[in-house]
Amino acid sequence: MMRKLFALLALLGLASAQSLVVEVRGSLEEVEAKALQALEASGLEPDRVLNLGEQVRQVTGPGFPDYRLIVLKPEEGSVEAVSKNPMAAIVLPPTVFVTGEKGRYTVGTLDGRLLFSMLGVYEGEVERPTWRLEAALVRLGPVKRVPPALMPDPKSGMMPALLYRVPSAKAEDVVLLVESELTANGLNLLPNVKVGPATVIMPCKSEWARIMFLTQPAGGFAAPCRFFAMQMGGDVLVGAIEPMLMTIMPGVMGSPAVAMLQEAKKVMTDILDATGGKPYRPGQ
C-alpha cells in the first residue's frame, strides 16, 4: 500500500510542490498583518501567531532570523482529511510561516495537493483549504512552488507518520502521557487542538527549529512538529510526523539538518514507545 502511495507521490511530484511561498516587502509587523488579512479574506481563520524567531533566539542565542508561525483554526476540510486518514494530522491544522529580515520576507504554507493526494484524501472539502491557502498567498504576490528535491524510495518502507497502536486505552489518557513525555524531553507545548476525531499536539524544540529552518525555511509548513492521538475502537492510534520526510526538501540532504532529524526521530520514537503501544501500519 505504502509503495503505491510513494509511487503516486513521485508522479505528483513532477507536477506539484511540497510548499508554496511568496516574497513580500515591508516590516515584519506589516507583512504579518498583510498575511493575516489575506487569510481571512480567503475564508480561513487564524487561531494564534507564534513568535518562533524570538523563542529560538532566547534559547540558542542570536543569528536566527525573524520567524512567525500563524496557526489556523481547523475547518471542514481539515476535519474531513483527518477523518479519512489520520496521518493527515501531521500537517493539520495548517500553518503559515513568515520569515526573513531587513524588509524582505517569505510567506509560505503547505501545498496540500501533494501530501493529501498521497494520503488518498484530496477530494471534496479537503480541496477547499488548499485552494484558500493558495488564494491567500496570491493576494500577497506571485506564488512560487517549492518542489521536493528528491522523492522517498518506495522500497524503504518509510511512511509520512510514525504510528503506534496502544491496546485497551483511552485517547485522552494517551494525550496526557504524550504531553508529559514531550515536556520531560525539553519540548515546548501549545494547547492541544481537536481536528475531527484526532487530538493534535504541537510541540517545538528550539534547537531543532534553529537547525531545520536555517537549512530550509519552507519546512515551517510542518511546524510546530505534530503528534496526534485518536480512538480506534477499544485501542488508541497515536502518531507523529516522520522527521526524515523533511529530507526530501531542497538543501536538507547533506546538511547538518539530517543529523538533527535523526535525533528528533529517536526522541519522538522513544516518546511513542512510552505509550505502551506497538508500531502500526495501516491495514494491519
Short mmCIF file of C-alpha atoms in Angstrom, two decimals, residues 70-225:
data_model
loop_
_atom_site.label_atom_id
_atom_site.label_comp_id
_atom_site.label_asym_id
_atom_site.label_seq_id
_atom_site.Cartn_x
_atom_site.Cartn_y
_atom_site.Cartn_z
CA ILE A 70 0.32 31.53 12.01
CA VAL A 71 -1.66 28.51 13.19
CA LEU A 72 -5.10 28.31 11.60
CA LYS A 73 -8.28 27.05 13.19
CA PRO A 74 -9.39 23.63 11.94
CA GLU A 75 -12.17 23.90 9.34
CA GLU A 76 -14.30 21.38 7.45
CA GLY A 77 -11.55 20.38 5.05
CA SER A 78 -9.07 19.59 7.83
CA VAL A 79 -11.68 17.62 9.76
CA GLU A 80 -12.61 15.62 6.65
CA ALA A 81 -8.96 14.89 5.83
CA VAL A 82 -8.20 13.52 9.30
CA SER A 83 -11.47 11.57 9.36
CA LYS A 84 -10.50 9.84 6.11
CA ASN A 85 -6.83 9.26 7.00
CA PRO A 86 -5.47 10.08 10.47
CA MET A 87 -1.98 10.58 9.05
CA ALA A 88 -3.20 13.89 7.61
CA ALA A 89 -2.91 15.19 11.18
CA ILE A 90 0.86 15.52 10.69
CA VAL A 91 0.27 18.86 8.91
CA LEU A 92 -3.12 19.90 10.31
CA PRO A 93 -4.37 22.36 11.30
CA PRO A 94 -2.49 24.26 8.56
CA THR A 95 0.37 26.59 9.44
CA VAL A 96 1.56 29.66 7.53
CA PHE A 97 5.11 30.87 8.18
CA VAL A 98 6.56 34.36 7.83
CA THR A 99 10.36 34.58 7.84
CA GLY A 100 13.13 36.88 6.66
CA GLU A 101 14.92 40.08 7.62
CA LYS A 102 15.67 43.67 6.58
CA GLY A 103 12.33 44.35 4.93
CA ARG A 104 12.25 41.20 2.78
CA TYR A 105 10.07 38.35 3.99
CA THR A 106 8.86 34.99 2.72
CA VAL A 107 5.31 33.90 3.49
CA GLY A 108 4.64 30.23 2.85
CA THR A 109 2.49 27.21 3.55
CA LEU A 110 1.84 23.60 2.59
CA ASP A 111 0.81 22.64 -0.94
CA GLY A 112 -1.89 20.20 0.10
CA ARG A 113 -2.19 18.68 -3.36
CA LEU A 114 0.94 16.63 -2.81
CA LEU A 115 0.53 15.13 0.65
CA PHE A 116 -3.26 14.94 0.66
CA SER A 117 -3.23 13.17 -2.71
CA MET A 118 -0.60 10.80 -1.41
CA LEU A 119 -2.80 10.01 1.58
CA GLY A 120 -5.84 9.48 -0.64
CA VAL A 121 -7.90 12.31 0.85
CA TYR A 122 -7.59 15.11 -1.71
CA GLU A 123 -11.23 15.45 -2.71
CA GLY A 124 -14.40 17.15 -1.54
CA GLU A 125 -13.96 19.56 1.37
CA VAL A 126 -10.25 18.72 1.65
CA GLU A 127 -9.57 20.62 -1.57
CA ARG A 128 -11.03 23.84 -0.18
CA PRO A 129 -8.37 24.75 2.42
CA THR A 130 -5.68 24.01 -0.17
CA TRP A 131 -7.31 26.42 -2.64
CA ARG A 132 -7.89 29.01 0.08
CA LEU A 133 -4.29 28.87 1.30
CA GLU A 134 -3.01 29.42 -2.23
CA ALA A 135 -5.58 32.18 -2.82
CA ALA A 136 -4.35 33.93 0.34
CA LEU A 137 -0.75 33.84 -0.89
CA VAL A 138 -1.79 35.08 -4.35
CA ARG A 139 -3.20 38.18 -2.63
CA LEU A 140 0.34 38.92 -1.42
CA GLY A 141 2.17 38.49 -4.72
CA PRO A 142 3.38 35.93 -7.30
CA VAL A 143 3.43 32.49 -5.73
CA LYS A 144 6.44 30.19 -6.17
CA ARG A 145 6.08 26.43 -5.83
CA VAL A 146 8.87 24.65 -3.95
CA PRO A 147 9.08 21.10 -5.36
CA PRO A 148 10.71 18.24 -3.45
CA ALA A 149 14.41 17.91 -4.23
CA LEU A 150 14.04 14.12 -4.27
CA MET A 151 11.33 11.55 -3.71
CA PRO A 152 11.27 8.88 -0.98
CA ASP A 153 12.41 5.41 -2.01
CA PRO A 154 9.28 3.19 -2.07
CA LYS A 155 11.48 0.24 -1.03
CA SER A 156 12.43 2.00 2.20
CA GLY A 157 9.02 1.34 3.74
CA MET A 158 9.00 4.87 5.21
CA MET A 159 5.57 6.31 5.93
CA PRO A 160 4.73 10.01 6.36
CA ALA A 161 3.91 9.33 10.01
CA LEU A 162 5.32 7.26 12.86
CA LEU A 163 2.31 5.23 14.03
CA TYR A 164 1.70 3.16 17.15
CA ARG A 165 -1.41 1.35 18.38
CA VAL A 166 -1.99 1.39 22.13
CA PRO A 167 -4.22 -1.51 23.25
CA SER A 168 -7.12 -1.05 25.67
CA ALA A 169 -6.60 2.66 26.14
CA LYS A 170 -8.45 5.96 26.05
CA ALA A 171 -7.34 8.74 23.74
CA GLU A 172 -7.44 11.42 26.44
CA ASP A 173 -5.11 9.34 28.66
CA VAL A 174 -2.66 8.81 25.81
CA VAL A 175 -2.70 12.55 25.02
CA LEU A 176 -1.78 13.37 28.63
CA LEU A 177 1.00 10.78 28.60
CA VAL A 178 2.46 12.06 25.31
CA GLU A 179 2.34 15.68 26.55
CA SER A 180 4.07 14.66 29.78
CA GLU A 181 6.81 12.83 27.87
CA LEU A 182 7.31 15.74 25.47
CA THR A 183 7.72 18.17 28.35
CA ALA A 184 10.14 15.79 30.08
CA ASN A 185 12.22 15.76 26.89
CA GLY A 186 12.51 19.55 26.81
CA LEU A 187 9.92 20.35 24.13
CA ASN A 188 7.61 23.35 24.43
CA LEU A 189 3.90 22.64 24.03
CA LEU A 190 0.95 24.56 22.67
CA PRO A 191 -2.54 23.69 23.96
CA ASN A 192 -3.71 20.64 22.01
CA VAL A 193 -6.48 21.03 19.45
CA LYS A 194 -9.25 18.75 18.19
CA VAL A 195 -9.22 18.14 14.44
CA GLY A 196 -12.17 15.86 13.76
CA PRO A 197 -11.62 12.54 15.56
CA ALA A 198 -7.97 13.33 16.36
CA THR A 199 -6.38 15.38 19.12
CA VAL A 200 -3.36 17.17 17.66
CA ILE A 201 -0.42 18.01 19.93
CA MET A 202 2.03 20.66 18.69
CA PRO A 203 5.47 20.63 20.38
CA CYS A 204 8.61 22.55 19.40
CA LYS A 205 12.26 22.24 20.38
CA SER A 206 14.23 25.43 19.78
CA GLU A 207 17.49 23.66 18.90
CA TRP A 208 15.74 21.56 16.24
CA ALA A 209 13.93 24.60 14.85
CA ARG A 210 17.19 26.56 14.58
CA ILE A 211 18.95 23.86 12.55
CA MET A 212 15.96 22.97 10.38
CA PHE A 213 14.82 26.45 9.43
CA LEU A 214 18.30 27.86 8.82
CA THR A 215 18.64 24.98 6.36
CA GLN A 216 15.19 25.16 4.77
CA PRO A 217 12.79 27.89 5.97
CA ALA A 218 9.92 26.37 3.96
CA GLY A 219 9.87 23.47 6.42
CA GLY A 220 7.69 25.78 8.53
CA PHE A 221 4.58 24.32 6.91
CA ALA A 222 5.07 21.34 9.25
CA ALA A 223 5.85 23.39 12.35
CA PRO A 224 5.31 23.07 15.19
CA CYS A 225 6.03 19.33 14.99
#
